[in-house]
Coordinates of C-alpha atoms in Angstrom, one line a residue:
M1 CA -11.7 -36.0 -23.1
N2 CA -11.6 -32.8 -25.5
I3 CA -9.1 -30.4 -24.4
V4 CA -11.8 -27.5 -25.0
V5 CA -13.8 -29.2 -22.5
I6 CA -10.9 -29.4 -20.3
I7 CA -10.2 -25.5 -20.5
F8 CA -13.8 -24.9 -19.7
Y9 CA -14.0 -26.9 -16.6
F10 CA -10.5 -25.4 -15.3
F11 CA -12.3 -22.3 -16.4
L12 CA -15.2 -23.2 -13.7
V13 CA -12.6 -23.9 -11.0
V14 CA -11.0 -20.5 -11.6
V15 CA -14.3 -18.7 -11.3
F16 CA -15.0 -20.9 -8.1
I17 CA -11.8 -19.5 -6.6
Q18 CA -12.4 -16.0 -7.4
F19 CA -15.9 -16.1 -6.0
I20 CA -14.4 -17.5 -2.7
Y21 CA -11.6 -14.9 -2.5
Y22 CA -14.2 -12.0 -3.3
T23 CA -16.6 -13.2 -0.9
I24 CA -14.7 -14.3 2.2
F25 CA -11.6 -11.8 1.9
L26 CA -12.3 -8.7 -0.1
T27 CA -15.8 -8.1 1.5
Q28 CA -14.5 -7.9 5.0
F29 CA -13.5 -4.4 4.2
A30 CA -16.1 -3.5 1.5
C31 CA -19.0 -4.3 4.2
L32 CA -17.0 -3.1 7.4
K33 CA -18.8 -0.2 9.2
T34 CA -16.6 2.5 10.3
K35 CA -16.1 2.7 14.0
K36 CA -15.5 5.7 15.9
H37 CA -12.4 5.6 18.5
N38 CA -12.2 8.1 21.3
K39 CA -9.5 10.7 20.8
K40 CA -6.3 9.9 22.9
N41 CA -4.0 12.7 23.9
I42 CA -0.6 10.5 23.7
A43 CA 2.6 12.1 22.5
V44 CA 3.5 11.1 18.9
S45 CA 6.5 11.3 16.7
V46 CA 5.9 11.8 13.0
I47 CA 8.8 10.1 11.2
I48 CA 9.5 11.4 7.6
C49 CA 12.7 10.2 5.7
A50 CA 13.5 12.5 2.8
K51 CA 16.2 12.1 -0.1
N52 CA 16.3 14.8 -2.4
E53 CA 13.1 16.2 -1.6
A54 CA 13.7 19.7 -1.0
E55 CA 10.7 21.1 -3.2
N56 CA 8.2 18.4 -2.0
L57 CA 9.1 19.3 1.5
K58 CA 8.4 23.2 1.0
T59 CA 4.9 21.9 -0.6
F60 CA 3.7 19.4 1.9
L61 CA 5.7 19.7 5.4
P62 CA 3.4 22.8 6.5
S63 CA 0.4 20.3 6.4
I64 CA 1.7 18.2 9.0
I65 CA 3.4 21.2 10.7
N66 CA -0.3 22.7 11.2
Q67 CA -1.8 19.5 12.4
D68 CA -4.3 19.9 15.3
Y69 CA -2.7 17.8 17.9
S70 CA -1.5 18.9 21.4
S71 CA 1.5 16.9 21.6
F72 CA 4.0 15.8 18.6
E73 CA 7.1 16.2 17.2
I74 CA 8.4 15.8 13.7
V75 CA 11.5 13.7 12.8
L76 CA 13.0 14.7 9.6
I77 CA 15.6 12.4 8.2
N78 CA 17.9 13.8 5.5
D79 CA 19.1 10.6 3.9
G80 CA 22.2 11.9 2.3
S81 CA 20.6 14.1 0.0
T82 CA 22.5 15.9 -3.1
D83 CA 20.0 18.8 -3.4
K84 CA 18.9 21.4 -0.7
T85 CA 17.1 19.0 1.4
L86 CA 19.2 19.4 4.5
K87 CA 18.8 23.4 4.2
V88 CA 15.0 23.2 3.6
I89 CA 15.0 21.0 6.6
Q90 CA 16.9 23.3 9.0
K91 CA 14.8 26.4 7.7
F92 CA 11.5 24.7 8.8
A93 CA 13.6 23.5 12.4
S94 CA 14.6 27.0 13.0
E95 CA 11.0 28.2 12.8
N96 CA 9.3 25.2 14.7
D97 CA 10.7 23.8 17.9
N98 CA 9.0 20.5 17.7
I99 CA 11.0 19.5 14.6
K100 CA 14.0 17.1 15.3
I101 CA 16.7 16.8 12.5
V102 CA 18.6 13.2 11.8
D103 CA 21.3 14.0 9.0
V104 CA 22.4 10.7 7.7
K105 CA 25.7 10.5 6.2
S106 CA 25.9 7.6 3.5
I107 CA 28.4 4.9 4.7
E108 CA 29.6 2.0 2.5
A109 CA 27.5 -0.8 4.4
F110 CA 24.3 1.0 3.9
W111 CA 24.6 2.9 0.8
G112 CA 21.2 3.8 -0.7
N113 CA 19.4 1.9 2.1
K114 CA 16.3 3.6 3.3
K115 CA 16.1 1.4 6.4
Y116 CA 19.6 2.3 7.7
A117 CA 18.0 6.0 7.6
L118 CA 14.8 5.3 9.3
T119 CA 16.4 3.1 11.8
L120 CA 18.1 6.3 13.1
G121 CA 15.1 8.4 12.7
V122 CA 13.3 5.8 15.0
K123 CA 16.1 6.0 17.7
A124 CA 16.0 9.6 17.8
A125 CA 12.4 9.8 18.2
S126 CA 11.4 10.9 22.0
H127 CA 7.9 9.2 21.8
N128 CA 6.9 5.7 21.8
F129 CA 4.1 6.1 19.4
L130 CA 5.7 6.5 15.9
L131 CA 3.8 7.7 12.5
F132 CA 4.9 7.5 9.3
T133 CA 4.7 9.1 6.0
D134 CA 6.6 10.3 2.8
A135 CA 8.1 13.9 2.1
D136 CA 5.9 13.8 -1.2
C137 CA 2.7 13.2 0.8
K138 CA 0.3 15.3 2.8
P139 CA -2.4 14.7 5.1
V140 CA -6.2 15.6 3.6
S141 CA -6.9 17.1 6.9
K142 CA -5.7 18.7 10.0
Y143 CA -6.7 15.7 12.2
W144 CA -4.5 12.9 10.8
I145 CA -2.6 12.7 13.6
K146 CA -5.5 12.7 16.2
E147 CA -7.4 10.1 13.9
M148 CA -4.3 7.7 13.6
S149 CA -3.4 7.8 17.2
S150 CA -7.0 7.2 18.5
H151 CA -6.7 3.7 17.4
F152 CA -3.7 2.8 19.3
S153 CA -4.6 0.9 22.5
K154 CA -2.9 -1.8 25.0
Q155 CA -3.4 -4.4 22.4
N156 CA -3.3 -2.3 19.2
T157 CA 0.2 -1.5 18.8
I158 CA 0.2 -1.2 14.9
V159 CA -2.1 1.2 12.9
L160 CA -2.6 0.5 9.2
G161 CA -4.0 3.7 7.3
Y162 CA -4.6 4.6 4.0
S163 CA -2.7 6.8 1.5
G164 CA -4.4 7.6 -1.9
Y165 CA -2.7 9.6 -4.9
A166 CA -3.9 12.8 -6.4
K167 CA -6.3 12.9 -9.6
V168 CA -5.1 14.0 -12.9
K169 CA -7.9 14.7 -15.3
N170 CA -7.9 12.9 -18.4
S171 CA -5.1 10.6 -17.7
F172 CA -5.8 6.9 -18.0
M173 CA -2.7 6.2 -16.5
N174 CA -3.6 8.1 -13.4
K175 CA -6.5 6.0 -13.1
L176 CA -4.7 3.1 -13.5
I177 CA -2.4 4.0 -10.5
R178 CA -5.3 5.0 -8.3
F179 CA -7.1 1.6 -9.0
E180 CA -3.9 -0.4 -7.9
T181 CA -3.5 1.7 -4.7
L182 CA -7.2 1.1 -3.9
L183 CA -7.2 -2.4 -4.7
T184 CA -3.9 -2.9 -2.5
A185 CA -5.8 -0.9 0.2
I186 CA -8.8 -3.2 0.1
Q187 CA -6.7 -6.4 0.2
Y188 CA -4.8 -5.1 3.2
F189 CA -7.6 -4.0 5.1
S190 CA -9.8 -7.0 4.4
F191 CA -6.8 -9.2 5.2
A192 CA -6.3 -7.3 8.6
N193 CA -10.0 -7.5 9.5
F194 CA -10.1 -10.9 8.5
G195 CA -7.5 -11.8 11.2
M196 CA -4.4 -12.2 8.6
P197 CA -2.5 -8.8 8.3
Y198 CA 0.3 -8.7 5.7
M199 CA 1.2 -5.4 4.7
G200 CA 1.2 -1.6 5.4
V201 CA 2.2 1.5 3.3
G202 CA 4.9 3.6 4.6
R203 CA 2.9 6.6 3.4
N204 CA 0.6 6.2 6.2
M205 CA 0.9 4.0 9.1
A206 CA 1.9 3.9 12.6
Y207 CA 3.4 1.5 15.4
R208 CA 4.9 1.6 18.8
K209 CA 8.7 1.9 19.1
D210 CA 8.9 -1.1 21.3
E211 CA 7.6 -3.2 18.5
F212 CA 10.5 -1.9 16.5
F213 CA 13.3 -2.9 18.7
N214 CA 11.4 -6.1 19.9
A215 CA 11.7 -7.1 16.2
R216 CA 15.3 -5.7 16.1
G217 CA 14.3 -3.4 13.4
F218 CA 14.7 -4.1 9.6
M219 CA 18.1 -6.6 10.4
S220 CA 16.1 -9.6 9.2
H221 CA 15.8 -8.0 6.0
M222 CA 18.5 -5.5 5.6
D223 CA 19.7 -7.1 2.5
I224 CA 16.7 -6.0 0.7
K225 CA 16.7 -2.2 -0.2
S226 CA 12.7 -2.1 -0.2
G227 CA 10.3 -3.4 2.5
D228 CA 10.4 -0.8 5.2
D229 CA 6.6 -0.7 5.4
D230 CA 5.0 -3.7 3.9
L231 CA 7.6 -6.2 4.7
F232 CA 8.4 -5.0 8.2
I233 CA 4.5 -5.0 8.7
N234 CA 4.5 -8.5 7.5
Q235 CA 7.0 -9.5 9.9
I236 CA 5.7 -8.1 13.2
A237 CA 2.0 -7.7 12.6
N238 CA -0.8 -10.3 13.8
T239 CA -4.2 -10.6 14.8
Q240 CA -3.9 -9.3 18.5
N241 CA -1.6 -6.2 17.6
T242 CA -3.0 -5.0 14.3
T243 CA -5.7 -2.5 13.8
T244 CA -7.1 -0.3 10.6
C245 CA -8.0 3.4 10.3
Y246 CA -9.8 4.4 7.3
T247 CA -11.8 7.5 8.5
K248 CA -11.6 10.4 5.8
D249 CA -9.5 12.4 8.1
S250 CA -7.1 10.0 8.6
F251 CA -6.2 9.8 4.9
T252 CA -3.1 11.2 3.3
L253 CA -2.3 12.1 -0.3
S254 CA 0.7 11.5 -2.4
K255 CA 1.6 13.1 -5.9
P256 CA 1.2 10.2 -8.2
K257 CA 3.9 9.3 -10.8
E258 CA 3.7 11.4 -14.2
S259 CA 5.2 8.6 -16.6
L260 CA 4.7 5.2 -16.9
R261 CA 8.3 4.3 -16.6
S262 CA 8.9 5.9 -13.5
W263 CA 5.5 4.1 -12.0
F264 CA 7.2 0.8 -13.3
I265 CA 10.3 1.4 -11.7
Q266 CA 8.6 2.2 -8.2
K267 CA 6.5 -1.0 -8.4
R268 CA 9.4 -3.3 -9.8
R269 CA 11.1 -2.0 -6.1
H270 CA 7.7 -2.7 -4.3
I271 CA 7.1 -6.2 -5.8
T272 CA 10.5 -7.3 -4.9
T273 CA 9.4 -7.6 -1.3
A274 CA 6.9 -10.1 -1.7
K275 CA 9.1 -13.2 -2.0
R276 CA 10.0 -12.8 1.6
Y277 CA 6.3 -12.6 2.8
K278 CA 5.1 -15.3 5.6
T279 CA 4.3 -18.4 3.4
K280 CA 0.6 -18.3 4.0
H281 CA 0.5 -14.7 2.5
K282 CA 2.4 -15.7 -0.2
M283 CA 0.1 -18.5 -1.1
V284 CA -3.1 -16.7 -0.8
L285 CA -2.0 -13.4 -2.9
S286 CA 0.0 -15.4 -5.4
L287 CA -3.4 -17.5 -5.8
F288 CA -5.4 -14.3 -6.0
F289 CA -3.2 -13.0 -8.8
L290 CA -3.0 -16.3 -10.8
S291 CA -6.8 -16.8 -10.7
Q292 CA -7.2 -13.2 -11.9
F293 CA -4.6 -13.9 -14.8
M294 CA -6.4 -17.6 -15.6
F295 CA -9.7 -16.3 -15.2
W296 CA -9.5 -13.7 -18.1
S297 CA -7.1 -15.8 -20.2
L298 CA -9.3 -18.8 -20.3
A299 CA -12.6 -16.5 -20.4
I300 CA -11.2 -14.9 -23.6
T301 CA -10.0 -18.3 -25.0
L302 CA -13.2 -19.8 -24.8
L303 CA -15.2 -16.7 -26.2
V304 CA -13.0 -16.7 -29.4
I305 CA -13.4 -20.5 -30.2
V306 CA -17.1 -19.9 -29.1
F307 CA -17.4 -22.6 -26.9
Q308 CA -20.3 -22.6 -24.2
W309 CA -20.4 -18.8 -24.9
K310 CA -23.6 -18.1 -23.0
I311 CA -22.2 -19.6 -19.9
V312 CA -18.9 -17.9 -20.0
L313 CA -20.4 -14.6 -20.8
S314 CA -22.7 -14.9 -17.8
L315 CA -20.0 -15.9 -15.4
I316 CA -17.8 -12.8 -16.6
I317 CA -20.6 -10.5 -16.2
L318 CA -21.4 -12.2 -12.7
R319 CA -17.5 -11.9 -11.7
I320 CA -17.6 -8.2 -13.0
G321 CA -20.7 -7.7 -10.9
F322 CA -18.7 -8.9 -7.6
L323 CA -15.6 -6.8 -8.5
F324 CA -18.0 -3.4 -9.2
A325 CA -19.9 -4.5 -5.5
V326 CA -16.7 -4.8 -3.6
F327 CA -14.9 -1.5 -5.1
A328 CA -18.7 0.6 -5.1
F329 CA -18.9 -0.2 -1.4
S330 CA -15.1 0.4 -0.8
T331 CA -14.8 3.6 -2.7
K332 CA -17.6 4.9 -0.2
K333 CA -15.2 4.6 2.3
L334 CA -11.7 5.4 0.5
G335 CA -12.7 7.7 -2.3
D336 CA -12.0 7.4 -6.1
K337 CA -15.4 6.5 -7.3
D338 CA -14.7 8.0 -10.9
I339 CA -12.8 4.7 -11.5
L340 CA -15.7 2.4 -11.0
L341 CA -17.0 2.8 -14.8
L342 CA -13.6 1.3 -16.1
L343 CA -13.0 -1.2 -13.5
P344 CA -12.5 -4.1 -16.1
F345 CA -10.4 -2.3 -18.4
L346 CA -8.1 -1.1 -15.4
E347 CA -7.9 -4.7 -13.9
L348 CA -6.7 -6.2 -17.7
F349 CA -4.1 -3.5 -17.8
L350 CA -2.8 -4.1 -14.3
I351 CA -2.7 -7.7 -14.9
I352 CA -0.7 -7.0 -17.9
F353 CA 1.5 -4.6 -16.0
Q354 CA 1.8 -6.9 -12.9
I355 CA 3.2 -9.7 -15.2
T356 CA 5.8 -7.3 -17.0
I357 CA 7.3 -6.2 -14.0
F358 CA 7.5 -9.8 -12.7
I359 CA 9.2 -10.8 -15.8
S360 CA 11.6 -7.6 -15.5
N361 CA 12.5 -8.7 -11.9
L362 CA 13.4 -12.1 -13.3
V363 CA 15.7 -10.7 -15.5
S364 CA 17.7 -7.9 -13.7
R365 CA 17.4 -6.4 -10.2
Q366 CA 17.1 -2.7 -8.8
N367 CA 19.3 -2.0 -5.7
Y368 CA 18.4 1.5 -4.4
W369 CA 15.4 2.9 -2.9
K370 CA 15.4 6.1 -4.9

């Protein structure tokens, strides 16, 4: 059989895989209706780990202090900062009696390990319901704690929320960052609603303290510096104990990276945890990425050599239509509608970016969380 014909049939298989992925998995969230939950008056500990975040704390911490919620404390962890982070935390604590300080001194065994600092913060928390975010992150409304905590129940002990990035005008890189964030959220929300929760983001997620101790905290992956959010959720989440929260008042918003290099370093750190995911999750996620890469590689190849170009072009348009539909319905829930018109270009750039990260991680390792 001609090699070109083989490539064409392989392309058809890849298209079928992509079709299955989009129709079975990603539509789980895109077509999901928002459910209202009764607000609960449970005591919550908001945990924030800060390393050299003095200025960000000044900017974003008031939005958490001023939350409209009856019973909550804020556990502020100073993770061996070398700037004025501790002084900023102490000033806020002197003005608010619901702030608890955890001052972490670096020790050789856990130097630069955010998980060690978070473990001390969890132990210091007074309440059983823990809500996590970052120092450079702010809730979009004063009802953040109320919305996230309303999803806890006897059965649901893990709540996965959404955290987007602020928009920067006339910046393609910013759109790329927000596209990647949105795609990741669509994936982990869809998988969770499909019954296969596999990750959460530390900028906005919650779980009960007993889940942490039952799993012995981060001990099974303390050797990896990242993964305090996604890898930990991958370890403890299951169909019964995990739910999602995507009401607009439950969102948090973070400062986006300002340079491609800084975002590259951040994503390198995040991607290193994927190798420790459960096998079934690694298989499905790897198949999706591989099928994305092969789809565009084979489609472009077939168009260049002008083989069955009408069929190939039709399948490209159909596949882009599926992509657009998934994102159009998802952005109604999560926002960022301005990226819709650039979807194919953003996807191609993201694939190239991810391949570059994969190669870089094979060559060298990054050791510390900040």
